[in-house]
Short mmCIF file of C-alpha atoms (C1' of nucleotides) in Angstrom, two decimals:
data_model
loop_
_atom_site.label_atom_id
_atom_site.label_comp_id
_atom_site.label_asym_id
_atom_site.label_seq_id
_atom_site.Cartn_x
_atom_site.Cartn_y
_atom_site.Cartn_z
CA UNK F 7 10.61 -4.48 -37.70
CA UNK F 8 9.34 -5.04 -34.21
CA UNK F 9 10.03 -8.45 -32.71
CA UNK F 10 6.78 -10.41 -33.21
CA UNK F 11 7.18 -12.38 -30.00
CA UNK F 12 7.55 -9.19 -28.00
CA UNK F 13 4.52 -7.76 -29.71
CA UNK F 14 2.49 -10.84 -28.73
CA UNK F 15 3.66 -10.57 -25.16
CA UNK F 16 2.81 -6.90 -24.96
CA UNK F 17 -0.66 -7.69 -26.17
CA UNK F 18 -1.36 -10.29 -23.45
CA UNK F 19 -4.25 -9.09 -21.36
CA UNK F 20 -4.88 -6.18 -23.68
CA UNK F 21 -8.37 -5.64 -24.94
CA UNK F 22 -7.52 -3.21 -27.66
CA UNK F 23 -4.76 -1.24 -29.23
CA UNK F 24 -6.06 1.87 -30.84
CA UNK F 25 -5.80 2.87 -33.51
CA UNK F 26 -5.18 -0.44 -35.22
CA UNK F 27 -1.51 -1.33 -35.60
CA UNK F 28 -0.46 1.63 -33.49
CA UNK F 29 1.62 -0.40 -31.05
CA UNK F 30 3.64 -1.96 -33.84
CA UNK F 31 4.11 1.43 -35.43
CA UNK F 32 5.39 2.89 -32.18
CA UNK F 33 7.82 0.02 -31.67
CA UNK F 34 9.13 0.55 -35.17
CA UNK F 35 9.44 4.23 -34.50
CA UNK F 36 11.50 3.54 -31.39
CA UNK F 37 13.82 1.34 -33.41
CA UNK F 38 14.19 3.93 -36.15
CA UNK F 39 14.88 6.79 -33.78
CA UNK F 40 16.96 4.59 -31.49
CA UNK F 41 15.17 5.81 -28.41
CA UNK F 42 12.96 4.22 -25.77
CA UNK F 43 9.23 4.84 -25.94
CA UNK F 44 7.59 6.92 -23.26
CA UNK F 45 4.78 4.80 -21.87
CA UNK F 46 2.35 6.74 -19.77
CA UNK F 47 0.19 5.49 -16.95
CA UNK F 48 -1.81 7.91 -14.87
CA UNK F 49 -3.19 6.98 -11.49
CA UNK F 50 -5.26 9.07 -9.17
CA UNK F 51 -4.34 8.56 -5.54
CA UNK F 52 -7.92 8.23 -4.41
CA UNK F 53 -7.49 5.28 -2.08
CA UNK F 54 -4.82 4.77 0.55
CA UNK F 55 -3.73 1.38 -0.67
CA UNK F 56 -3.84 -0.61 -3.83
CA UNK F 57 -5.04 -4.06 -4.73
CA UNK F 58 -4.30 -6.53 -7.49
CA UNK F 59 -6.77 -4.85 -9.81
CA UNK F 60 -4.58 -1.77 -9.79
CA UNK F 61 -1.50 -3.82 -10.56
CA UNK F 62 -2.79 -5.04 -13.91
CA UNK F 63 -1.71 -1.88 -15.70
CA UNK F 64 1.38 -1.65 -13.53
CA UNK F 65 2.37 -5.12 -14.69
CA UNK F 66 1.94 -4.09 -18.28
CA UNK F 67 4.01 -1.00 -17.63
CA UNK F 68 6.71 -3.18 -16.11
CA UNK F 69 6.70 -5.29 -19.23
CA UNK F 70 7.44 -2.21 -21.30
CA UNK F 71 10.25 -1.32 -18.92
CA UNK F 72 11.72 -4.78 -19.29
CA UNK F 73 11.60 -4.32 -23.05
CA UNK F 74 13.75 -1.24 -22.64
CA UNK F 75 11.19 1.54 -22.61
CA UNK F 76 10.53 4.33 -20.12
CA UNK F 77 7.58 4.15 -17.77
CA UNK F 78 6.10 7.54 -17.10
CA UNK F 79 4.00 7.15 -13.99
CA UNK F 80 1.79 10.12 -13.40
CA UNK F 81 0.46 10.60 -9.93
CA UNK F 82 -2.78 12.45 -10.47
CA UNK F 83 -2.65 14.69 -7.45
CA UNK F 84 -4.63 17.27 -9.42
CA UNK F 85 -6.95 15.01 -11.33
CA UNK F 86 -7.84 13.39 -8.01
CA UNK F 87 -9.29 16.74 -7.06
CA UNK F 88 -11.74 16.43 -9.90
CA UNK F 89 -12.70 12.79 -9.52
CA UNK F 90 -12.64 10.56 -12.57
CA UNK F 91 -16.20 9.97 -13.78
CA UNK F 92 -15.12 6.89 -15.80
CA UNK F 93 -17.45 3.98 -15.28
CA UNK F 94 -19.17 5.83 -12.50
CA UNK F 95 -22.86 6.07 -11.99
CA UNK F 96 -22.50 9.01 -9.70
CA UNK F 97 -20.13 11.79 -8.89
CA UNK F 98 -17.00 10.75 -7.11
CA UNK F 99 -16.31 12.48 -3.85
CA UNK F 100 -13.62 15.08 -4.20
CA UNK F 101 -10.59 14.69 -2.03
CA UNK F 102 -8.60 17.35 -0.31
CA UNK F 103 -4.90 17.91 -0.65
CA UNK F 104 -3.68 16.29 2.54
CA UNK F 105 -5.49 13.03 1.89
CA UNK F 106 -4.25 12.97 -1.67
CA UNK F 107 -0.64 13.50 -0.66
CA UNK F 108 -0.78 10.74 1.91
CA UNK F 109 -2.38 8.38 -0.59
CA UNK F 110 0.22 9.26 -3.20
CA UNK F 111 3.02 8.23 -0.87
CA UNK F 112 1.63 4.80 -0.08
CA UNK F 113 0.70 4.37 -3.68
CA UNK F 114 4.25 4.96 -4.84
CA UNK F 115 5.62 2.59 -2.26
CA UNK F 116 3.29 -0.16 -3.37
CA UNK F 117 3.80 0.53 -7.07
CA UNK F 118 7.51 -0.11 -6.60
CA UNK F 119 6.69 -3.71 -5.76
CA UNK F 120 5.82 -4.09 -9.41
CA UNK F 121 7.83 -1.46 -11.25
CA UNK F 122 11.53 -1.36 -11.95
CA UNK F 123 12.84 1.66 -10.06
CA UNK F 124 15.87 2.15 -12.28
CA UNK F 125 15.82 5.93 -12.94
CA UNK F 126 16.65 5.28 -16.59
CA UNK F 127 13.41 3.34 -16.89
CA UNK F 128 11.06 5.16 -14.57
CA UNK F 129 9.86 8.72 -14.44
CA UNK F 130 7.40 9.74 -11.77
CA UNK F 131 5.52 12.99 -12.20
CA UNK F 132 2.71 14.73 -10.34
CA UNK F 133 0.24 16.32 -12.71
CA UNK F 134 -0.18 19.30 -10.42
CA UNK F 135 3.18 20.27 -11.86
CA UNK F 136 1.50 21.43 -15.08
CA UNK F 137 -2.19 21.51 -14.18
CA UNK F 138 -1.87 23.87 -11.22
CA UNK F 139 -0.28 26.74 -13.16
CA UNK F 140 -2.72 26.56 -16.09
CA UNK F 141 -4.31 29.90 -16.77
CA UNK F 142 -7.94 30.44 -17.53
CA UNK F 143 -6.90 31.35 -21.03
CA UNK F 144 -5.15 28.01 -21.49
CA UNK F 145 -8.20 26.25 -20.12
CA UNK F 146 -10.33 28.04 -22.72
CA UNK F 147 -7.99 26.85 -25.42
CA UNK F 148 -8.02 23.26 -24.23
CA UNK F 149 -11.76 22.96 -23.70
CA UNK F 150 -12.53 24.62 -27.02
CA UNK F 151 -11.17 21.54 -28.78
CA UNK F 152 -14.24 19.47 -27.94
CA UNK F 153 -17.99 19.86 -27.93
CA UNK F 154 -20.49 19.07 -25.21
CA UNK F 155 -22.14 16.53 -27.47
CA UNK F 156 -18.91 14.56 -27.71
CA UNK F 157 -18.44 14.57 -23.98
CA UNK F 158 -21.99 13.43 -23.43
CA UNK F 159 -21.55 10.59 -25.89
CA UNK F 160 -19.40 8.60 -23.58
CA UNK F 161 -21.21 5.72 -21.93
CA UNK F 162 -21.08 6.76 -18.33
CA UNK F 163 -22.28 10.29 -18.99
CA UNK F 164 -24.83 9.13 -21.54
CA UNK F 165 -26.31 6.73 -19.02
CA UNK F 166 -26.39 9.28 -16.27
CA UNK F 167 -27.86 11.85 -18.60
CA UNK F 168 -30.57 9.42 -19.67
CA UNK F 169 -31.29 8.46 -16.08
CA UNK F 170 -31.49 12.11 -15.04
CA UNK F 171 -28.56 11.62 -12.73
CA UNK F 172 -26.49 14.68 -12.04
CA UNK F 173 -23.28 15.37 -13.93
CA UNK F 174 -21.20 18.19 -12.60
CA UNK F 175 -19.36 20.61 -14.85
CA UNK F 176 -16.22 19.71 -13.00
CA UNK F 177 -16.46 16.08 -14.00
CA UNK F 178 -16.69 17.12 -17.58
CA UNK F 179 -13.29 18.71 -17.23
CA UNK F 180 -11.68 15.45 -16.17
CA UNK F 181 -10.91 14.13 -19.66
CA UNK F 182 -9.24 17.41 -20.57
CA UNK F 183 -6.99 17.25 -17.54
CA UNK F 184 -5.96 13.67 -18.21
CA UNK F 185 -5.53 14.35 -21.89
CA UNK F 186 -3.35 17.33 -21.22
CA UNK F 187 -1.08 15.10 -19.13
CA UNK F 188 -0.19 13.27 -22.32
CA UNK F 189 0.79 16.56 -23.92
CA UNK F 190 2.85 17.53 -20.89
CA UNK F 191 4.88 14.32 -20.82
CA UNK F 192 4.93 13.76 -24.60
CA UNK F 193 3.58 10.23 -24.25
CA UNK F 194 4.10 7.69 -27.03
CA UNK F 195 1.74 5.17 -25.54
CA UNK F 196 -0.83 5.41 -22.77
CA UNK F 197 -2.13 2.47 -20.81
CA UNK F 198 -5.50 2.28 -19.14
CA UNK F 199 -8.51 0.16 -18.35
CA UNK F 200 -11.24 -0.28 -20.92
CA UNK F 201 -13.32 2.25 -19.03
CA UNK F 202 -10.65 4.80 -19.84
CA UNK F 203 -11.01 4.81 -23.60
CA UNK F 204 -12.61 8.21 -23.77
CA UNK F 205 -9.99 9.84 -21.60
CA UNK F 206 -7.20 8.13 -23.50
CA UNK F 207 -8.50 9.41 -26.78
CA UNK F 208 -8.75 12.90 -25.42
CA UNK F 209 -5.00 12.64 -24.97
CA UNK F 210 -4.60 11.89 -28.66
CA UNK F 211 -6.79 14.83 -29.66
CA UNK F 212 -4.96 17.27 -27.47
CA UNK F 213 -1.55 16.01 -28.55
CA UNK F 214 -2.55 16.51 -32.16
CA UNK F 215 -3.87 19.97 -31.33
CA UNK F 216 -0.57 20.87 -29.69
CA UNK F 217 1.41 19.60 -32.65
CA UNK F 218 2.55 16.28 -31.19
CA UNK F 219 2.41 12.83 -32.67
CA UNK F 220 -0.67 11.28 -30.99
CA UNK F 221 -0.10 8.47 -28.51
CA UNK F 222 -1.07 4.88 -29.08
CA UNK F 223 -3.71 3.69 -26.68
CA UNK F 224 -3.49 0.31 -25.02
CA UNK F 225 -6.47 -0.75 -22.95
CA UNK F 226 -6.20 -3.56 -20.46
CA UNK F 227 -8.77 -6.05 -19.34
CA UNK F 228 -10.49 -5.55 -16.03
CA UNK F 229 -9.47 -7.95 -13.28
CA UNK F 230 -12.41 -9.69 -11.65
CA UNK F 231 -12.44 -9.79 -7.87
CA UNK F 232 -12.31 -12.88 -5.70
CA UNK F 233 -15.95 -13.54 -6.54
CA UNK F 234 -14.88 -13.93 -10.16
CA UNK F 235 -17.70 -11.75 -11.35
CA UNK F 236 -17.48 -8.13 -10.43
CA UNK F 237 -14.39 -6.09 -11.05
CA UNK F 238 -12.03 -6.11 -8.13
CA UNK F 239 -12.83 -3.22 -5.88
CA UNK F 240 -12.47 -2.31 -2.31
CA UNK F 241 -16.02 -1.13 -1.94
CA UNK F 242 -17.38 -4.45 -3.20
CA UNK F 243 -15.06 -6.22 -0.80
CA UNK F 244 -13.74 -8.73 -3.33
CA UNK F 245 -10.20 -7.44 -3.41
CA UNK F 246 -6.76 -8.74 -2.63
CA UNK F 247 -4.53 -6.00 -1.27
CA UNK F 248 -0.92 -5.66 -2.31
CA UNK F 249 0.11 -5.04 1.27
CA UNK F 250 -1.94 -7.74 2.92
CA UNK F 251 -0.53 -10.56 4.98
CA UNK F 252 0.79 -13.00 2.34
CA UNK F 253 -1.10 -15.80 4.06
CA UNK F 254 -4.34 -13.95 3.48
CA UNK F 255 -3.36 -13.21 -0.09
CA UNK F 256 -2.71 -16.87 -0.69
CA UNK F 257 -6.04 -17.86 0.78
CA UNK F 258 -7.90 -15.28 -1.21
CA UNK F 259 -6.33 -16.38 -4.47
CA UNK F 260 -7.31 -19.96 -3.64
CA UNK F 261 -10.87 -18.82 -3.22
CA UNK F 262 -11.37 -17.44 -6.70
CA UNK F 263 -13.62 -19.45 -9.00
CA UNK F 264 -11.90 -21.71 -11.53
CA UNK F 265 -13.14 -19.68 -14.45
CA UNK F 266 -11.05 -16.74 -13.32
CA UNK F 267 -7.74 -18.61 -13.01
CA UNK F 268 -6.44 -18.01 -16.51
CA UNK F 269 -7.53 -14.39 -16.43
CA UNK F 270 -5.49 -13.94 -13.30
CA UNK F 271 -2.47 -15.56 -14.91
CA UNK F 272 -2.83 -13.35 -17.92
CA UNK F 273 -3.22 -10.11 -16.04
CA UNK F 274 -1.00 -10.65 -13.04
CA UNK F 275 1.92 -12.85 -13.98
CA UNK F 276 4.73 -12.19 -16.47
CA UNK F 277 4.28 -15.27 -18.65
CA UNK F 278 4.89 -15.18 -22.36
CA UNK F 279 1.93 -15.39 -24.66
CA UNK F 280 2.76 -18.92 -25.80
CA UNK F 281 3.15 -20.17 -22.22
CA UNK F 282 -0.25 -18.80 -21.36
CA UNK F 283 -1.74 -20.51 -24.37
CA UNK F 284 -0.25 -23.81 -23.16
CA UNK F 285 -1.71 -23.29 -19.69
CA UNK F 286 -5.10 -22.55 -21.17
CA UNK F 287 -4.93 -25.80 -23.14
CA UNK F 288 -4.03 -27.84 -20.10
CA UNK F 289 -6.87 -26.27 -18.18
CA UNK F 290 -9.40 -26.83 -20.96
CA UNK F 291 -8.39 -30.44 -21.40
CA UNK F 292 -8.51 -31.08 -17.71
CA UNK F 293 -4.85 -32.09 -17.75
CA UNK F 294 -4.25 -30.21 -14.51
CA UNK F 295 -6.22 -30.10 -11.32
CA UNK F 296 -7.54 -26.55 -11.14
CA UNK F 297 -6.59 -26.54 -7.49
CA UNK F 298 -2.93 -27.07 -8.31
CA UNK F 299 -3.05 -24.45 -11.00
CA UNK F 300 -4.50 -22.03 -8.50
CA UNK F 301 -1.81 -22.85 -5.98
CA UNK F 302 0.79 -22.07 -8.59
CA UNK F 303 -0.97 -18.83 -9.38
CA UNK F 304 -1.04 -17.81 -5.74
CA UNK F 305 2.65 -18.61 -5.38
CA UNK F 306 3.58 -16.58 -8.44
CA UNK F 307 1.54 -13.56 -7.49
CA UNK F 308 2.94 -13.43 -3.99
CA UNK F 309 6.47 -14.09 -5.18
CA UNK F 310 6.25 -11.14 -7.49
CA UNK F 311 4.89 -8.75 -4.93
CA UNK F 312 6.43 -9.96 -1.71
CA UNK F 313 9.24 -12.32 -2.54
CA UNK F 314 9.67 -16.06 -2.85
CA UNK F 315 10.15 -16.59 0.85
CA UNK F 316 6.83 -15.03 1.75
CA UNK F 317 5.14 -17.07 -0.95
CA UNK F 318 6.57 -20.35 0.32
CA UNK F 319 5.62 -19.54 3.89
CA UNK F 320 2.10 -18.64 2.84
CA UNK F 321 1.75 -21.90 0.97
CA UNK F 322 3.00 -23.97 3.86
CA UNK F 323 0.62 -22.20 6.17
CA UNK F 324 -2.30 -22.77 3.84
CA UNK F 325 -1.55 -26.44 3.34
CA UNK F 326 -1.18 -27.04 7.04
CA UNK F 327 -4.22 -25.21 8.22
CA UNK F 328 -6.68 -25.74 5.43
CA UNK F 329 -5.72 -28.77 3.42
CA UNK F 330 -4.65 -30.94 6.31
CA UNK F 331 -6.70 -28.97 8.80
CA UNK F 332 -3.96 -29.03 11.34
CA UNK F 333 -2.90 -26.20 13.54
CA UNK F 334 -0.42 -23.78 12.11
CA UNK F 335 2.96 -23.77 13.75
CA UNK F 336 2.92 -20.02 14.06
CA UNK F 337 -0.42 -19.54 15.74
CA UNK F 338 -0.71 -16.34 17.65
CA UNK F 339 -0.94 -16.50 21.41
CA UNK F 340 -4.27 -15.48 22.86
CA UNK F 341 -3.65 -14.06 26.30
CA UNK F 342 -6.00 -14.64 29.17
CA UNK F 343 -5.99 -12.09 31.94
CA UNK F 344 -6.67 -12.71 35.61
CA UNK F 345 -9.90 -10.71 35.48
CA UNK F 346 -11.24 -12.86 32.66
CA UNK F 347 -11.77 -15.60 35.18
CA UNK F 348 -14.79 -15.32 37.34
CA UNK F 349 -15.49 -16.77 40.73
CA UNK F 350 -16.51 -20.19 39.54
CA UNK F 351 -13.34 -20.48 37.42
CA UNK F 352 -15.21 -19.92 34.17
CA UNK F 353 -14.27 -17.59 31.34
CA UNK F 354 -17.01 -15.68 29.55
CA UNK F 355 -16.08 -16.26 25.93
CA UNK F 356 -17.90 -13.43 24.12
CA UNK F 357 -15.90 -10.94 26.14
CA UNK F 358 -12.46 -12.41 25.48
CA UNK F 359 -13.23 -13.12 21.82
CA UNK F 360 -14.23 -9.52 21.40
CA UNK F 361 -10.89 -8.46 22.85
CA UNK F 362 -8.88 -10.87 20.72
CA UNK F 363 -10.59 -10.50 17.39
CA UNK F 364 -12.84 -7.44 17.51
CA UNK F 365 -16.51 -7.48 16.46
CA UNK F 366 -19.20 -7.31 19.11
CA UNK F 367 -20.04 -9.62 21.95
CA UNK F 368 -23.42 -10.25 20.43
CA UNK F 369 -21.74 -11.40 17.23
CA UNK F 370 -19.57 -13.84 19.18
CA UNK F 371 -22.51 -15.04 21.20
CA UNK F 372 -24.25 -15.80 17.92
CA UNK F 373 -21.27 -17.61 16.46
CA UNK F 374 -20.83 -19.73 19.55
CA UNK F 375 -24.50 -20.66 19.57
CA UNK F 376 -24.19 -21.61 15.89
CA UNK F 377 -21.18 -23.80 16.51
CA UNK F 378 -18.73 -21.46 14.83
CA UNK F 379 -16.13 -21.44 17.56
CA UNK F 380 -14.05 -24.49 18.34
CA UNK F 381 -11.39 -25.67 20.75
CA UNK F 382 -9.03 -28.26 19.32
CA UNK F 383 -11.63 -28.90 16.66
CA UNK F 384 -14.51 -29.42 19.06
CA UNK F 385 -17.28 -26.83 18.77
CA UNK F 386 -17.80 -24.86 21.95
CA UNK F 387 -21.30 -25.28 23.26
CA UNK F 388 -21.42 -22.88 26.20
CA UNK F 389 -20.85 -19.17 26.48
CA UNK F 390 -18.62 -19.66 29.51
CA UNK F 391 -16.04 -22.41 29.84
CA UNK F 392 -13.61 -23.32 32.61
CA UNK F 393 -10.06 -21.97 32.28
CA UNK F 394 -8.78 -25.52 32.30
CA UNK F 395 -10.70 -26.25 29.12
CA UNK F 396 -9.13 -23.25 27.42
CA UNK F 397 -5.49 -23.06 28.38
CA UNK F 398 -3.16 -24.49 25.79
CA UNK F 399 -5.98 -25.29 23.40
CA UNK F 400 -6.20 -24.27 19.77
CA UNK F 401 -9.09 -21.90 19.46
CA UNK F 402 -10.57 -21.31 16.04
CA UNK F 403 -13.43 -19.11 14.99
CA UNK F 404 -15.17 -19.63 11.72
CA UNK F 405 -14.02 -21.31 8.55
CA UNK F 406 -12.15 -18.32 7.25
CA UNK F 407 -10.03 -19.00 10.31
CA UNK F 408 -8.35 -15.65 10.24
CA UNK F 409 -9.40 -15.61 13.84
CA UNK F 410 -7.52 -18.35 15.59
CA UNK F 411 -4.69 -18.92 18.00
CA UNK F 412 -3.50 -20.84 20.99
CA UNK F 413 -4.92 -19.77 24.28
CA UNK F 414 -2.23 -19.00 26.79
CA UNK F 415 -3.26 -19.69 30.35
CA UNK F 416 -2.56 -17.56 33.33
"C1'" G T 11 -36.37 32.56 -9.45
"C1'" G T 12 -41.00 29.22 -9.36
"C1'" G T 13 -43.26 24.28 -8.60
"C1'" G T 14 -42.88 19.12 -7.12
"C1'" G T 15 -40.63 14.68 -4.83
"C1'" A T 16 -37.42 12.03 -1.39
"C1'" G T 17 -34.40 10.89 3.20
"C1'" U T 18 -35.88 3.59 6.89
"C1'" G T 19 -31.04 -1.27 9.42
"C1'" C T 20 -24.24 -2.74 5.65
"C1'" C T 21 -26.98 -1.80 0.62
"C1'" C T 22 -31.67 -1.80 -2.10
"C1'" G T 23 -36.51 -1.47 -0.53
"C1'" A T 24 -41.74 -2.31 2.07
"C1'" G T 25 -44.18 0.00 5.82
"C1'" U T 26 -48.94 6.12 6.74
"C1'" G T 27 -50.78 5.96 14.64
"C1'" G T 28 -50.40 0.36 18.49
"C1'" C T 29 -49.87 -6.58 16.03
"C1'" U T 30 -42.46 -3.13 14.18
"C1'" A T 31 -35.91 -4.48 16.39
"C1'" A T 32 -39.17 -2.96 11.57
"C1'" A T 33 -41.75 -7.38 5.37
"C1'" G T 34 -38.82 -8.87 1.00
"C1'" G T 35 -34.23 -9.06 -1.65
"C1'" G T 36 -28.88 -8.43 -1.87
"C1'" G T 37 -24.58 -8.76 0.90
"C1'" G T 38 -22.22 -10.58 5.44
"C1'" C T 39 -21.70 -14.28 9.12
"C1'" G T 40 -22.24 -19.63 11.05
"C1'" G T 41 -23.22 -24.80 9.75
"C1'" A T 42 -23.59 -29.06 6.08
"C1'" C T 43 -20.93 -30.15 1.48
"C1'" U T 44 -15.89 -29.08 -0.68
"C1'" G T 45 -10.55 -27.91 -3.66
"C1'" U T 46 -11.10 -22.24 2.47
"C1'" A T 47 -13.85 -22.96 -5.10
"C1'" A T 48 -18.62 -22.68 -7.53
"C1'" A T 49 -23.56 -24.42 -6.90
"C1'" U T 50 -27.02 -26.03 -3.23
"C1'" C T 51 -29.49 -26.51 1.53
"C1'" C T 52 -30.28 -24.90 6.71
"C1'" G T 53 -29.65 -21.10 10.29
"C1'" U T 54 -28.40 -16.14 11.50
"C1'" U T 55 -27.72 -10.80 10.73
"C1'" G T 56 -28.73 -3.27 16.28
"C1'" G T 57 -26.28 -3.44 21.30
"C1'" C T 58 -25.93 -5.71 26.03
"C1'" G T 59 -23.26 -11.80 30.65
"C1'" C T 60 -29.68 -12.00 26.24
"C1'" A T 61 -36.34 -16.07 28.66
"C1'" G T 62 -34.91 -9.56 30.03
"C1'" C T 63 -33.17 -4.62 29.24
"C1'" C T 64 -31.35 -0.51 26.23
"C1'" U T 65 -30.90 2.21 21.68
"C1'" A T 66 -33.08 2.79 16.79
"C1'" C T 67 -36.46 4.63 10.84
"C1'" C T 68 -31.90 12.48 8.51
"C1'" C T 69 -31.68 16.25 12.95
"C1'" A T 70 -34.29 19.18 16.87
"C1'" G T 71 -38.76 20.13 19.10
"C1'" G T 72 -44.20 19.06 19.57
"C1'" U T 73 -49.23 16.31 19.52
"C1'" U T 74 -50.79 11.46 21.68
"C1'" C T 75 -51.88 6.62 26.74
"C1'" G T 76 -48.82 5.20 22.34
"C1'" A T 77 -45.12 7.90 16.41
"C1'" A T 78 -40.80 5.26 11.37
"C1'" U T 79 -45.87 6.71 10.58
"C1'" C T 80 -49.33 13.19 12.51
"C1'" C T 81 -47.56 18.68 13.33
"C1'" U T 82 -43.52 22.66 13.47
"C1'" G T 83 -38.63 24.16 12.38
"C1'" G T 84 -33.96 22.73 10.27
"C1'" C T 85 -30.38 19.91 7.21
"C1'" U T 86 -29.35 17.04 2.77
"C1'" C T 87 -30.54 15.12 -2.00
"C1'" C T 88 -33.34 14.78 -6.55
"C1'" C T 89 -36.85 16.19 -10.51
"C1'" C T 90 -39.60 19.69 -13.55
"C1'" C T 91 -40.32 24.76 -15.36
"C1'" A T 92 -37.66 29.37 -16.08
#
RNA sequence: GGGGGAGUGCCCGAGUGGCUAAAGGGGGCGGACUGUAAAUCCGUUGGCGCAGCCUACCCAGGUUCGAAUCCUGGCUCCCCCA
């Protein structure tokens, strides 16, 4: 019998296990056969770096590793060439080989922040390994297992079909490719987002067709972005990158709406099911200040990805700069150059701000006029200020305050 | 293969010869408020040392005193029929 507490923990953050009872059955199977389960997660290296949304399934995979099972991480170097249509309202751009390879490298690096890299517990495979050598004949065989009607049933295609949006033949092949991955690695369980259900089931069908025991399917909840509403995504701009400056990560976590706090705990931290239930209770009853809960969340997320030291430093920085609104001890130095000073001894701010922080001079002009740039807390009111008023002062631009530093005189 | 429609600022989307740096919305940014939250309100949102100038409505030409708006050619996308 599978350990019920483990089962509960494995189900945290999961939306569904399909078919019903399949996870339990697989755990029992592992016990009977005295072997670890092969838990598959496929990722397409479509973007150069990953954010917390991508780590949700990685976290779950890690949990399986910690329970003694084998994570089979499939880098979809070939499926990336098709472009997963899941949840898409239009065709994904196809990527070429060089971009994919580069993405795959950074992806692996970042995935290791979450996964256990013990070779006994981790297997990394590129699906080009088996997809590239497929013959046309094999493709016939694979695609013959399903009908067009079934493919068109899936939400995303159905919507596009109804809206007269284009669907390319290539996209239709995507589920077959992903499904065949499961056959190739003999997966016992496959993880994915809820938008992946169709693809995950294709894996079961193909495994059955090829005489394998079909995999259990575990779908994970979607992580909302920092806006708390839309799913975290780079294109929406509500993401927290795994490789970002920990101070920014901390700040971004602090900016999520309260309603998203528990979801974040559930999907991003390794708490047991009963601990999460306790947290939820405290939150509901108002026994904790949501702010403090969020701070704890930020600390835990950063600790996991970047280490305890980085987390502590990020928290100190945040408390200093934002809670107490003091200057951070580690402010960057903003260098003035001799040619920044004009005849009258004034410095034209839009020009130096552009050099220090990017953007355009017009943008800085606007911010200054709107009182968005300050020196030692005092809003700057003129476009040009004397060097004496700048040197040694703490310059801050905007409330996000990612743009700030101490001006170093000449 | 035949017929039709569309390409506007970060995005959506108005605009059919001058009043258009281009309505409206979204998003972003700045301010107030705060828990760097949410909600709300106000302002702002092409570039430029900016009461002015420059560049802009897919691209290249053309008509006109004047074009996002008209004409020609091209590119891209979509729909319908076959």
